[in-house]
XYZ file of C-alpha atoms in Angstrom:
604
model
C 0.000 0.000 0.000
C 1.309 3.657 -0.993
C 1.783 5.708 2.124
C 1.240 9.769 1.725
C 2.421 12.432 3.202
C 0.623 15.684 3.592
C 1.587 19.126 5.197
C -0.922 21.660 6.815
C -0.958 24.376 9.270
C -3.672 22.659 11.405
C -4.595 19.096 11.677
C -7.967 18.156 13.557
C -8.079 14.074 14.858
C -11.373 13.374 15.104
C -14.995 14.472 13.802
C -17.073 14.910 16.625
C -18.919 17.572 17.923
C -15.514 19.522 19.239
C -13.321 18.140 16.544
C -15.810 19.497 13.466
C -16.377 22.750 15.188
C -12.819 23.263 15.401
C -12.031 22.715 11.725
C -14.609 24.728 10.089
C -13.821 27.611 12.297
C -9.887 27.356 11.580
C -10.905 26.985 7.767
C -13.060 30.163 7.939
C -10.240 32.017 9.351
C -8.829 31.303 5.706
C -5.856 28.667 7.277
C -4.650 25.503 5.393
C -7.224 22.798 7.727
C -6.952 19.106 7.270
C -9.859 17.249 9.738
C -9.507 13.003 10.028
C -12.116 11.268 11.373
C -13.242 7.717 11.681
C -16.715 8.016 10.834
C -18.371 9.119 7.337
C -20.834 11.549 9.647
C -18.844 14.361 11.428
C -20.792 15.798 14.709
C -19.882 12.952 17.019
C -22.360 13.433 19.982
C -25.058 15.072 18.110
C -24.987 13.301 14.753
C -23.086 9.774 14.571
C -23.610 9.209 18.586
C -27.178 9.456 18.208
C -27.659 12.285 20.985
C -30.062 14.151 19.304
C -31.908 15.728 21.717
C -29.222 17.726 22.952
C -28.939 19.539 26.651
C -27.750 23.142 27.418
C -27.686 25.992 26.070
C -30.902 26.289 25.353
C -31.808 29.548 26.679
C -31.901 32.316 23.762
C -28.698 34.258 25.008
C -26.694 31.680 24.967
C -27.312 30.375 21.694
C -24.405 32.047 19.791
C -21.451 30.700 17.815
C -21.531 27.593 15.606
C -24.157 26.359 18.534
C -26.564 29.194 17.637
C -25.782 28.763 13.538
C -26.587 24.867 14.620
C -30.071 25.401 15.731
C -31.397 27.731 13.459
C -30.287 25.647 10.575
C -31.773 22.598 12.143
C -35.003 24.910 12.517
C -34.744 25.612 8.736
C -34.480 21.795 8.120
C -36.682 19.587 9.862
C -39.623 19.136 9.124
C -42.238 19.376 11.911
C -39.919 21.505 14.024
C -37.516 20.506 17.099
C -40.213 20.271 19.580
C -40.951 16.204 20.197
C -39.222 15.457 23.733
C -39.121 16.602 27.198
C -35.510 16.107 27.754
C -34.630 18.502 25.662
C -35.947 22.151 23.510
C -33.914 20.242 20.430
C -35.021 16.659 18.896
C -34.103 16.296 15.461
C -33.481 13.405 13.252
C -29.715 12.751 13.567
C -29.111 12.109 9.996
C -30.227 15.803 9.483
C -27.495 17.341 11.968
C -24.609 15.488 9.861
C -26.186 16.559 6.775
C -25.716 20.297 7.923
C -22.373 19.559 8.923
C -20.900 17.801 5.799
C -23.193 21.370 3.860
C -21.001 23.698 5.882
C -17.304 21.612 5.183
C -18.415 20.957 1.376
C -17.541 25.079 1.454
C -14.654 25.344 2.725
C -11.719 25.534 0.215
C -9.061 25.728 3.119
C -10.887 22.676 4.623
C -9.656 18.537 3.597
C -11.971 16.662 5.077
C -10.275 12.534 5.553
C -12.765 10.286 6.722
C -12.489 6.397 8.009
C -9.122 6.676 9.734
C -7.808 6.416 13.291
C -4.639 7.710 14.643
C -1.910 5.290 15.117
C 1.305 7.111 16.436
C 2.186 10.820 17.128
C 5.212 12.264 15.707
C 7.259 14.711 18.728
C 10.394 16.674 18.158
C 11.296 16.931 22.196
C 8.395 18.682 23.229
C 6.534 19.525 20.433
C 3.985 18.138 18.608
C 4.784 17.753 14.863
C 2.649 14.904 13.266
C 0.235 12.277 12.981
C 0.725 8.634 11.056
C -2.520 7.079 10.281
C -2.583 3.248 8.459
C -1.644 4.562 5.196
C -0.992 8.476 5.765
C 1.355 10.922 7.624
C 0.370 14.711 8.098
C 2.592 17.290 9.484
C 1.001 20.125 10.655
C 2.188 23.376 12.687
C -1.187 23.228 15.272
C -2.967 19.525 16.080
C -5.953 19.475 18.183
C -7.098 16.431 19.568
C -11.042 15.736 18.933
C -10.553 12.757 19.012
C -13.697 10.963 21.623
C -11.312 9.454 24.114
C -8.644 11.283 23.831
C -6.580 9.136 21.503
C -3.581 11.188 20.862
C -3.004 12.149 24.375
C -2.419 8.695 25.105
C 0.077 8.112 21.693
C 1.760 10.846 22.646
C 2.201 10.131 26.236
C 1.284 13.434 26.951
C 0.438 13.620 30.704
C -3.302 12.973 30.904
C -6.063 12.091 34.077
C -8.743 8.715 33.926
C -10.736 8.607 36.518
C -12.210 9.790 40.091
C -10.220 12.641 42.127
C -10.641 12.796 46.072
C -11.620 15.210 47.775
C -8.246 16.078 49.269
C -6.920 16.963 45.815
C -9.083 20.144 45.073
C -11.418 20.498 47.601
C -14.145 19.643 45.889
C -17.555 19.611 47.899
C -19.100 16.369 45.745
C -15.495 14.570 45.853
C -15.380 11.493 47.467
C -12.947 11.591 50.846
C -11.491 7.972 49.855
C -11.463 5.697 46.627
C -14.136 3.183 47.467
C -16.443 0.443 45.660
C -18.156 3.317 43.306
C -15.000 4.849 42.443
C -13.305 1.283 42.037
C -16.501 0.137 39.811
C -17.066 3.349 37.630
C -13.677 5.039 37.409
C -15.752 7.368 34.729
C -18.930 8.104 33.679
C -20.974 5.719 32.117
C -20.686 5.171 27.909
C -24.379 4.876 26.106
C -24.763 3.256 22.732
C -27.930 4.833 21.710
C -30.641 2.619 19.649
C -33.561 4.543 18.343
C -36.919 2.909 18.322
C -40.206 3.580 16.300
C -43.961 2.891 16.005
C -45.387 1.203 13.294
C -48.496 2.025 14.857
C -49.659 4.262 12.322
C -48.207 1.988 9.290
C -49.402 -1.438 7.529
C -46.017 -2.950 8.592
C -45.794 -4.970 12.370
C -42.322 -4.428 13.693
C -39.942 -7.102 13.395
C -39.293 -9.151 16.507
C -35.808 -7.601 18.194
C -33.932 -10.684 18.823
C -31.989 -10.671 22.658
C -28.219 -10.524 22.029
C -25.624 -12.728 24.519
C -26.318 -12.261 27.840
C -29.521 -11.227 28.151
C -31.033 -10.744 31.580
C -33.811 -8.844 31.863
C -33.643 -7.794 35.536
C -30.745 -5.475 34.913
C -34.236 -3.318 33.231
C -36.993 -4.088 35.748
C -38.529 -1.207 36.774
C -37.339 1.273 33.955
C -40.141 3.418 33.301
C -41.796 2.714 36.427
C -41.725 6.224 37.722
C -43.138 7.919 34.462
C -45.191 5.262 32.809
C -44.455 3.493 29.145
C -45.543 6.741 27.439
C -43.493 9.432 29.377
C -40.521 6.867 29.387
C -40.364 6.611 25.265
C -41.254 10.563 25.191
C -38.495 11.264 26.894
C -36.233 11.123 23.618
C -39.252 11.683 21.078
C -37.802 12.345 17.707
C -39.672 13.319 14.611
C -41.527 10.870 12.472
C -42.299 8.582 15.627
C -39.262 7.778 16.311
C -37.712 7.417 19.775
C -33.953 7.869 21.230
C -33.219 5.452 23.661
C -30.736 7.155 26.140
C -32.331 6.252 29.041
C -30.312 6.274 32.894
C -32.734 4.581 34.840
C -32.364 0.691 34.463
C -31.652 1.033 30.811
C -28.771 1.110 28.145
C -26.121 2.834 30.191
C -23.396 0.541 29.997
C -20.239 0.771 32.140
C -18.887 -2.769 32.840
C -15.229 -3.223 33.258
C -14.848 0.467 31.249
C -11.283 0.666 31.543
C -10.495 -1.837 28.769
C -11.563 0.737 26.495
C -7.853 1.981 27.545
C -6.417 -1.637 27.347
C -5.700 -3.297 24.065
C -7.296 -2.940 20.810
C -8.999 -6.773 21.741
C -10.272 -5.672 25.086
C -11.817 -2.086 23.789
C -13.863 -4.018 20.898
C -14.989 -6.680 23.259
C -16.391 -3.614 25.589
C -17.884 -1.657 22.508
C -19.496 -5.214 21.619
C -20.795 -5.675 24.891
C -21.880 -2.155 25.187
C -23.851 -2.469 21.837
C -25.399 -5.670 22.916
C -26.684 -4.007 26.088
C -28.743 -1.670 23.963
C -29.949 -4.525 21.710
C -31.107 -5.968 25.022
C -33.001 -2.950 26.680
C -34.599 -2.728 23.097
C -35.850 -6.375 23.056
C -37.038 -5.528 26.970
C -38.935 -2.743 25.618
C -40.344 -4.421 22.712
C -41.396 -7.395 25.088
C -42.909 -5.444 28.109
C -44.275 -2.035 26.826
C -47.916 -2.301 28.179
C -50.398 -4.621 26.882
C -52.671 -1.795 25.648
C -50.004 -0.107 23.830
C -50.070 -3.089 21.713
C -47.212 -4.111 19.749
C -46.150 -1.216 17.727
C -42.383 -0.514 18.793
C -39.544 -1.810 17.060
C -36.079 -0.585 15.733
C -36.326 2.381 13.835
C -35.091 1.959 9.871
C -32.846 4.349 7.618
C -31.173 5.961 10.889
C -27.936 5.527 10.617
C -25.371 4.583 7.977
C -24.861 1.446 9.095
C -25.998 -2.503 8.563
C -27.896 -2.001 12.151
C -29.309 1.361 11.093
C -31.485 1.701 14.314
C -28.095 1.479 16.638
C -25.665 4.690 16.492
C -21.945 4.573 14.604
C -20.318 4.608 17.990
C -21.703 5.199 21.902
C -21.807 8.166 23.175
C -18.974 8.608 25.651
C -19.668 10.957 28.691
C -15.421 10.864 29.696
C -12.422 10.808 28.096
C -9.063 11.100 29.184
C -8.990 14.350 30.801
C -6.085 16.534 29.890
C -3.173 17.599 32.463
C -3.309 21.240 31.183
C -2.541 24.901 32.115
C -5.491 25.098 34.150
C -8.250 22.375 35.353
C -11.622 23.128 36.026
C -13.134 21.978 39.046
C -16.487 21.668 40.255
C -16.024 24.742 42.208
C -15.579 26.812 38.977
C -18.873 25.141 37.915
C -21.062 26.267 40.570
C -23.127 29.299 41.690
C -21.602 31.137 45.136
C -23.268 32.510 47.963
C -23.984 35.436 46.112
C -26.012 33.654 42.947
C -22.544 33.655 40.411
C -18.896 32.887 40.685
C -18.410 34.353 37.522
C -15.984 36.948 38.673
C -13.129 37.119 36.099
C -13.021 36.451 32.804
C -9.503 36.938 31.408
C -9.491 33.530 30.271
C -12.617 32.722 29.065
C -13.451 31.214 25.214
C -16.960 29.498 25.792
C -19.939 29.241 28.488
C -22.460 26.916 29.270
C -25.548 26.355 31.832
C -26.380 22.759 32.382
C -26.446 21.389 35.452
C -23.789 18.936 36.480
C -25.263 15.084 36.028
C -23.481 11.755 36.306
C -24.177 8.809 35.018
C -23.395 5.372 37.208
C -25.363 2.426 35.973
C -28.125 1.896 39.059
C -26.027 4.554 41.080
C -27.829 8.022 42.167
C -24.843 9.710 42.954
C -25.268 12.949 45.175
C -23.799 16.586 43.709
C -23.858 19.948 44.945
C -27.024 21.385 42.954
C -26.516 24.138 40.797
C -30.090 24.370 38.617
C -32.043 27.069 38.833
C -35.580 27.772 37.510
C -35.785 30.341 34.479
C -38.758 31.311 31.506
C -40.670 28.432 33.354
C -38.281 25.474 33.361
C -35.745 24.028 35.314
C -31.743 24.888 33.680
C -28.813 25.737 35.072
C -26.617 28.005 36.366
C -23.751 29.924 33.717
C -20.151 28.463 33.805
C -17.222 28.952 31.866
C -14.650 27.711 30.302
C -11.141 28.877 30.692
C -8.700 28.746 27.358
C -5.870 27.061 29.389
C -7.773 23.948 30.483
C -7.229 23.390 26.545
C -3.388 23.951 26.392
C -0.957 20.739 28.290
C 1.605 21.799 31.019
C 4.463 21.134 28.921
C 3.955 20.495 25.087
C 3.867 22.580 22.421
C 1.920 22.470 19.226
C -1.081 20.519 20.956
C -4.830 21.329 21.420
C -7.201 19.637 22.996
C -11.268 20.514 21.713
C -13.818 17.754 23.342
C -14.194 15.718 26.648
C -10.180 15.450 27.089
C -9.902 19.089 28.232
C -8.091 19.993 31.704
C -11.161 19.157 33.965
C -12.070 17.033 37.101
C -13.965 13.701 37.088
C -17.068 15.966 39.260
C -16.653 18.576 36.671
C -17.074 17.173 33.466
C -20.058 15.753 34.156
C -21.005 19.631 33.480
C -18.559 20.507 30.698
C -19.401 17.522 28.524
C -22.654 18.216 27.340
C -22.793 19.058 23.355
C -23.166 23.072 23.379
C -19.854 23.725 25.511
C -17.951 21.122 23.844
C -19.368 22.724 20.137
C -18.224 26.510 21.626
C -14.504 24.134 22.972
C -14.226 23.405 19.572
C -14.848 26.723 17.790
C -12.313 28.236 20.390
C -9.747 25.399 19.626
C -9.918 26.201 16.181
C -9.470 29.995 16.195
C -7.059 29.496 18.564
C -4.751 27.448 16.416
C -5.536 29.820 13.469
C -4.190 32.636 15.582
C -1.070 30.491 16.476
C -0.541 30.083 12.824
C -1.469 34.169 12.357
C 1.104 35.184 15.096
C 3.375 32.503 14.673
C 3.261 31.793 18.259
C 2.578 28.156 20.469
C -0.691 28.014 21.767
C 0.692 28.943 25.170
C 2.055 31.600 23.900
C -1.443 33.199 22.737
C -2.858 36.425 24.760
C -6.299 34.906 25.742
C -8.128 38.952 24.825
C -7.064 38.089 21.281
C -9.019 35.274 21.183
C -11.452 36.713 23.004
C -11.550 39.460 20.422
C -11.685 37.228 17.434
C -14.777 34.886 18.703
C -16.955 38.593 19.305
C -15.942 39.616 15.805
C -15.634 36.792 13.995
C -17.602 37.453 10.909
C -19.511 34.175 10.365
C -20.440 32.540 13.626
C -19.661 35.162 16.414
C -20.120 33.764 19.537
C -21.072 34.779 23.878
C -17.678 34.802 25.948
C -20.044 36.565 28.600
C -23.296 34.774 30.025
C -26.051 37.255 30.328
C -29.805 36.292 30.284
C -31.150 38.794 28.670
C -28.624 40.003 26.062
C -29.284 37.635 22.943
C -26.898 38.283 20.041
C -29.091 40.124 18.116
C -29.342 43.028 20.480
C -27.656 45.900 19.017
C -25.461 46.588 22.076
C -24.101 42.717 22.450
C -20.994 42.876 21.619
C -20.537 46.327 23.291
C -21.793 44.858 26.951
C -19.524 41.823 26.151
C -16.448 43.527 25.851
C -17.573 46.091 28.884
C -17.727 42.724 31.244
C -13.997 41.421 29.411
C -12.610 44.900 30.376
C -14.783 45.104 34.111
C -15.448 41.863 35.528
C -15.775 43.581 38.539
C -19.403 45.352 37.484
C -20.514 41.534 36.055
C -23.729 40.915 37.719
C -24.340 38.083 40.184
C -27.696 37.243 38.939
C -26.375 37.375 34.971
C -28.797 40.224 34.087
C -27.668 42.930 32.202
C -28.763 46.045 34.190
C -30.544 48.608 32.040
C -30.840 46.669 28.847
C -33.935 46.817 27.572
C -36.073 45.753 24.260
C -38.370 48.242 22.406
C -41.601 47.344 24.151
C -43.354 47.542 20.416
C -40.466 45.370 18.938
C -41.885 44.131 15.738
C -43.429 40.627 15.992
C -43.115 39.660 12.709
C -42.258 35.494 12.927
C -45.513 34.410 13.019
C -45.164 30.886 10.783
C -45.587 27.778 12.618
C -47.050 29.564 15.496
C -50.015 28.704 17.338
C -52.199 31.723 18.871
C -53.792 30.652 22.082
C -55.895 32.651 24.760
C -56.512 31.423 27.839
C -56.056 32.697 31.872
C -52.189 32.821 32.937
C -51.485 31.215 36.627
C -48.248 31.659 38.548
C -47.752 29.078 41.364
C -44.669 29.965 42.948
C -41.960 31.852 41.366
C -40.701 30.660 37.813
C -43.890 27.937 37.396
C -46.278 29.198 35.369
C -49.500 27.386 34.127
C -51.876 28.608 31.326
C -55.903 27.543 31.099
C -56.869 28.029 27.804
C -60.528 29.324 27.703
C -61.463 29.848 24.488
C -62.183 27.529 21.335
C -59.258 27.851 19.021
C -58.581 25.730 15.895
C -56.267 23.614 18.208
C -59.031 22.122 20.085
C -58.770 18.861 17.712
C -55.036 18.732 18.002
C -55.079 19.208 21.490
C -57.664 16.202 22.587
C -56.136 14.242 19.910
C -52.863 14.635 21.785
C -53.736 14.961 25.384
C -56.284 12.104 26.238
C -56.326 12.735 30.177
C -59.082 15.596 30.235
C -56.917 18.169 31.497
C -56.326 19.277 27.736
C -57.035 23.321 29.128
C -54.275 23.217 31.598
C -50.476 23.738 29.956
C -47.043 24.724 31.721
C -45.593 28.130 29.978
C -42.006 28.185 29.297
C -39.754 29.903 27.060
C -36.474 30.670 25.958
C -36.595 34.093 25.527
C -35.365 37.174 27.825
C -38.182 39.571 26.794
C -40.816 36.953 27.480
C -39.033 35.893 30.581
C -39.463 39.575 31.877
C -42.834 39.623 30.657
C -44.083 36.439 32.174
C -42.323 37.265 35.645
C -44.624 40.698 35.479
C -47.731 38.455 34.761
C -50.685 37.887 38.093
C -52.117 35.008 38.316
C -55.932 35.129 37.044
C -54.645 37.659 34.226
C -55.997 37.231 30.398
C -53.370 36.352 28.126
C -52.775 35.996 24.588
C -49.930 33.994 23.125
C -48.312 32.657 20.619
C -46.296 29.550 21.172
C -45.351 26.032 19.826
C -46.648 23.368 21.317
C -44.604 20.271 22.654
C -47.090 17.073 23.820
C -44.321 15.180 25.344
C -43.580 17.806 27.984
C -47.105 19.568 27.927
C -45.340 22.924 27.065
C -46.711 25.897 25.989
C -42.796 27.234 24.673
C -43.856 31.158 23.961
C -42.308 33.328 21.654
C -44.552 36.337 22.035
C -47.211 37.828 24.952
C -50.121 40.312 25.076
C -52.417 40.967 28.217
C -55.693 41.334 27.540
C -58.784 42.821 29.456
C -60.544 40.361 31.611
C-alpha cells in the first residue's frame, strides 16, 4: 500500500462535535485545515452518537457561535420543528445534523476533510507536537488538536493525561469522594451509552420485526425502567420526529459501564467492551419491545434508515460521557462550575473562550450519585446556572503544538459531568480552532497566545460570532451585544451576580413579525410559585382537535408556559395570576409545554 504524506498548518483528529467545530472555524479564518475522522458523519455526539436531543444551552442568550448557527439551521431543516421530547428544547433526526455539517465543510476551500481513519502514532520533536501517522498516511502540521472521543492522541503521545475519580483532598471539591471506594473502584468514569432509536409502526401497515436478545440477556438489569413515568413518558423522553424514539435512558436502561477501563487496554479488550456495550442496547430494546404495556399493543420496534450502518437503528459509535482528561494549564473543578453565595462565581473572565448552563449530572449504571445542585428555575423550566470555560484547560503543562477541543480538556472527574454536554464542547471546539488559526497568524505556540485576542476574534468573527459573557437577557441580536460583552472582558468587577444585564432593555413595540408555525392561544395565565407558570386556555381555538387528539387525560385546558426568551421571561415574571393572556407559542405534547415566543395581556 502507498503511504502519503501531507503538510498543513492545522490538523484536527477526530470528527465529533468539538473536533468538526474546530475545523470549520480554523478553515473560515482562511488557514490551510486538514480534519480526520473515523466516521463518514462528522458531529460525534449530536450526529453519529445518536444524541439528538441535545442539553444546554438552550436559553436564547446563549445560543451564539456555531451552537446558535446549529439550531437555526436545524429549525430551517426539519420538518415538523424541534419540539418532540421533554428532555430537551432540540429533537431532530440525527441524519439531518450530519447533513448540515458535511453542507457547511463541502464550502470550505481551506478545509480537507479525511474520513475512516484512526490515529496510530504521534510524531514529537522533544516537546513539540509535529505529526500524525494514520494506516496509510502521515500529516505534518504546525497546530494539532485532539477531537478525538477518548482522547486518543493524548495517550500516543504520552502526553500527561487524568482517567478517573479525584478525592476530595486533591481540590477540595464539595461532591469529591474523601477515599477511593467500591463506586469509584466500579465506575472510574462516567458511564458510555450506545444509543438505539426505536419507532412505532403504529400508524403503518407494517408490524415491527421481533428484536432478537443478544448474549447475555437478563432482563432484571431493566426491571422497573419506566416505572416512575409510565411506558408513554418513558419513550417521550427522547421523542424524535416521524415517531421515532432515542433510547438514552439512565434509569435501568442502556447505560453501559462494565469493566470500562479496557476501552484503555488493548485494541482486543476495547472491541470486546464496545461489543458488549452495543449488545446491552440490543437488550433494553428487546425488553422494551417485550414489556411495553399490553394496551399499547405491539407497535415498537427498531427504527429503519437511521444511521449509515448494517444495524441502522443502533448509532456509529456510543456516546462517551469521559475521556481522558487533559493535564493542562489550568483544570476546572467543580467549584468553577457552581453558583456562590452570592447567585454567580463568575468573577473574572480573562481567560474565558466558551460558556455553558447545564447542570452537572453523572451517570453510574443503578447509582444516584449525590452533587452539589446548581439548577435554577428560568422562563418556566428548570436549567442551570452559567459556567465557563477557561482557554488554558485546553493547552498541556508542557507540550507545544497541541490542542485539545472535546471531553479530554483539563477538567475534574465531578466537573465534566457539566462541561461535557454538546453546546460547551461545540463553543470548545470553535475556540480550539481559532485558537490554532491565531497560532498560525502570530506565529506563536498556543501557550504563547494572549487569551483577549481570542477573546476578540470569537466577538468579531464574521460568520459565527459567539457569547464569551453569560447574560440572560442580552441575545446576540441586540444591538449593544458585543458592546456589553467587551464592557464585562474589560470590568469583571461590574458583572452581575444574577447574569442580568442592568438597564438593557427591548423596544416594548419590537416588531413581531415570525408568526409561521405559530399557534395563537388565549386562555387565563397562573403563577404558582416563582418561575412555574400554568396557562388555562378558555377559548375555542382551531387547536381544540389537536389538542384532545394529543392529550387524552381531560386536562387538555391546563399547559405549563415556558420559554427561551429574555423579553418573554421579563414579561411572564410581570404576569398575576388570574390575568388574560394571549400567546403565541409552539406546542410540545411530550412535555405539555406551551414554549412562547410572544405575549399580550388582555382585558378580563
Amino acid at each position: 500500500m502507498t503511504k502519503q504524506t501531507y503538510t498543513t498548518d492545522i490538523l484536527i483528529v477526530g470528527g465529533g462535535t468539538g473536533g468538526t467545530a474546530a475545523a470549520i472555524q480554523a478553515a473560515r479564518r482562511g488557514i490551510k485545515t486538514i480534519l480526520v475522522s473515523e466516521f463518514s458523519w462528522l458531529g460525534g455526539m449530536l450526529t453519529s452518537a445518536g444524541v439528538s436531543a441535545p442539553d444546554g444551552n438552550e436559553l436564547e442568550a446563549f445560543q451564539t457561535g456555531l451552537w446558535g448557527d446549529f439550531i437555526q439551521e436545524l429549525q430551517r431543516r426539519q420538518p415538523g420543528g424541534l419540539d418532540h421530547s421533554w428532555v430537551s428544547f432540540f429533537s431532530y433526526h440525527p441524519r439531518i445534523g450530519a447533513e448540515i455539517f458535511a453542507d457547511w465543510v463541502k464550502k470550505l476551500s481551506y478545509l480537507t476533510w479525511i474520513t475512516g481513519k484512526v490515529p496510530l502514532e504521534v510524531l514529537r520533536e522533544q516537546d513539540k507536537i509535529t505529526g500524525v501517522r494514520f494506516a496509510d498516511l502521515t500529516i505534518h502540521a504546525k497546530i494539532i488538536i485532539d477531537g478525538t472521543e477518548l482522547g486518543d492522541l493524548l495517550a500516543l503521545a504520552e502526553v500527561p493525561y487524568r482517567w478517573g475519580w479525584e478525592l476530595k483532598s486533591q481540590w477540595g471539591e464539595p461532591s469529591a469522594p474523601e477515599d477511593f471506594n467500591t463506586l469509584t473502584q466500579t465506575y472510574p468514569v462516567q458511564s458510555p451509552t450506545w444509543v438505539v432509536v426505536m419507532e412505532d409502526f403504529n400508524n403503518t401497515s407494517q408490524t415491527p420485526p421481533e428484536i432478537s436478545p443478544a448474549p447475555n440477556y437478563d432482563p432484571s438489569l431493566f426491571k422497573g425502567a419506566w416505572d416512575n413515568y409510565g411506558a408513554e413518558t418513558f419513550l417521550n423522553y427522547g421523542r424524535l420526529p416521524e415517531n421515532k424514539f432515542m433510547i438514552n435512558w439512565p434509569i435501568c436502561g442502556n447505560d453501559y459501564c462494565q469493566n470500562v477501563n479496557r476501552l484503555l487496554q488493548s485494541e482486543t479488550q476495547r472491541r470486546e467492551f464496545l461489543q458488549e456495550c452495543f449488545w446491552h442496547s440490543q437488550n433494553f430494546a428487546h425488553f422494551i419491545q417485550s414489556n411495553i404495556p399490553s394496551h399499547l399493543g405491539r407497535r415498537y420496534g427498531l427504527a429503519t434508515g437511521t444511521f449509515p450502518t448494517p444495524a441502522s437503528a443502533f448509532a456509529l459509535h456510543p456516546y462517551f460521557r469521559e475521556s481522558r482528561r487533559l493535564v493542562g494549564l489550568t483544570t476546572i473543578r467543580e467549584q468553577d462550575i457552581l453558583p456562590s453565595k452570592n447567585g454567580s462565581h463568575l468573577s473574572s473572565f480573562h481567560d474565558t473562550i466558551a460558556i455553558g448552563n447545564y447542570a452537572n449530572d453523572h451517570h453510574y449504571p443503578g447509582v444516584q450519585f449525590p452533587l452539589k445542585p446548581k439548577s435554577i428555575r428560568w422562563g418556566g423550566r428548570w436549567t442551570g446556572t452559567p459556567f465557563t470555560i477557561p482557554y488554558r484547560s485546553l493547552v498541556p503543562v508542557s507540550v507545544d503544538g497541541l490542542l485539545v477541543c472535546e471531553k479530554n480538556i483539563s477538567v475534574s472527574h465531578i466537573a465534566n459531568g457539566a462541561t461535557r454536554l454538546q453546546p460547551v464542547v461545540m463553543g470548545i471546539g470553535q475556540a480550539a480552532g481559532m485558537a490554532a488559526a491565531l497560532c498560525i497568524e502570530l506565529e506563536c505556540q498556543p501557550r504563547e497566545l494572549p487569551v483577549r485576542t481570542l477573546q476578540t476574534a470569537l466577538l468579531n468573527n464574521d460568520y459565527s460570532p459567539t457569547a464569551i459573557v453569560p447574560l440572560f437577557n442580552l441575545p446576540i441580536n441586540h444591538p449593544d451585544w458585543k458592546y456589553w460583552q467587551n464592557y464585562y472582558l474589560d470590568n469583571p468587577q461590574a458583572y452581575p451576580a444574577s447574569g442580568v444585564c442592568p438597564g438593557v432593555l427591548w423596544d416594548k413595540n419590537e416588531k413581531f413579525n415570525n408568526r409561521s408555525n405559530l399557534d395563537c392561544l388565549i386562555g387565563i395565565f397562573q403563577k404558582s410559585d416563582q418561575q412555574n407558570y400554568q396557562f388555562y386556555i378558555t377559548e375555542n381555538t382551531d387547536l381544540e382537535s389537536k389538542l384532545v387528539d394529543n392529550l387524552p387525560d381531560n386536562q387538555n385546558n391546563k399547559w405549563q408556559l415556558v420559554t427561551r426568551r429574555s423579553l418573554i421571561d421579563q414579561q411572564l415574571q410581570n404576569c398575576t395570576s388570574g390575568e388574560k393572556i394571549k400567546i403565541w407559542c409552539r406546542i410540545n405534547f411530550s412535555g405539555k409545554w406551551l414554549i412562547v415566543e410572544h405575549l399580550e395581556k388582555l382585558s378580563n
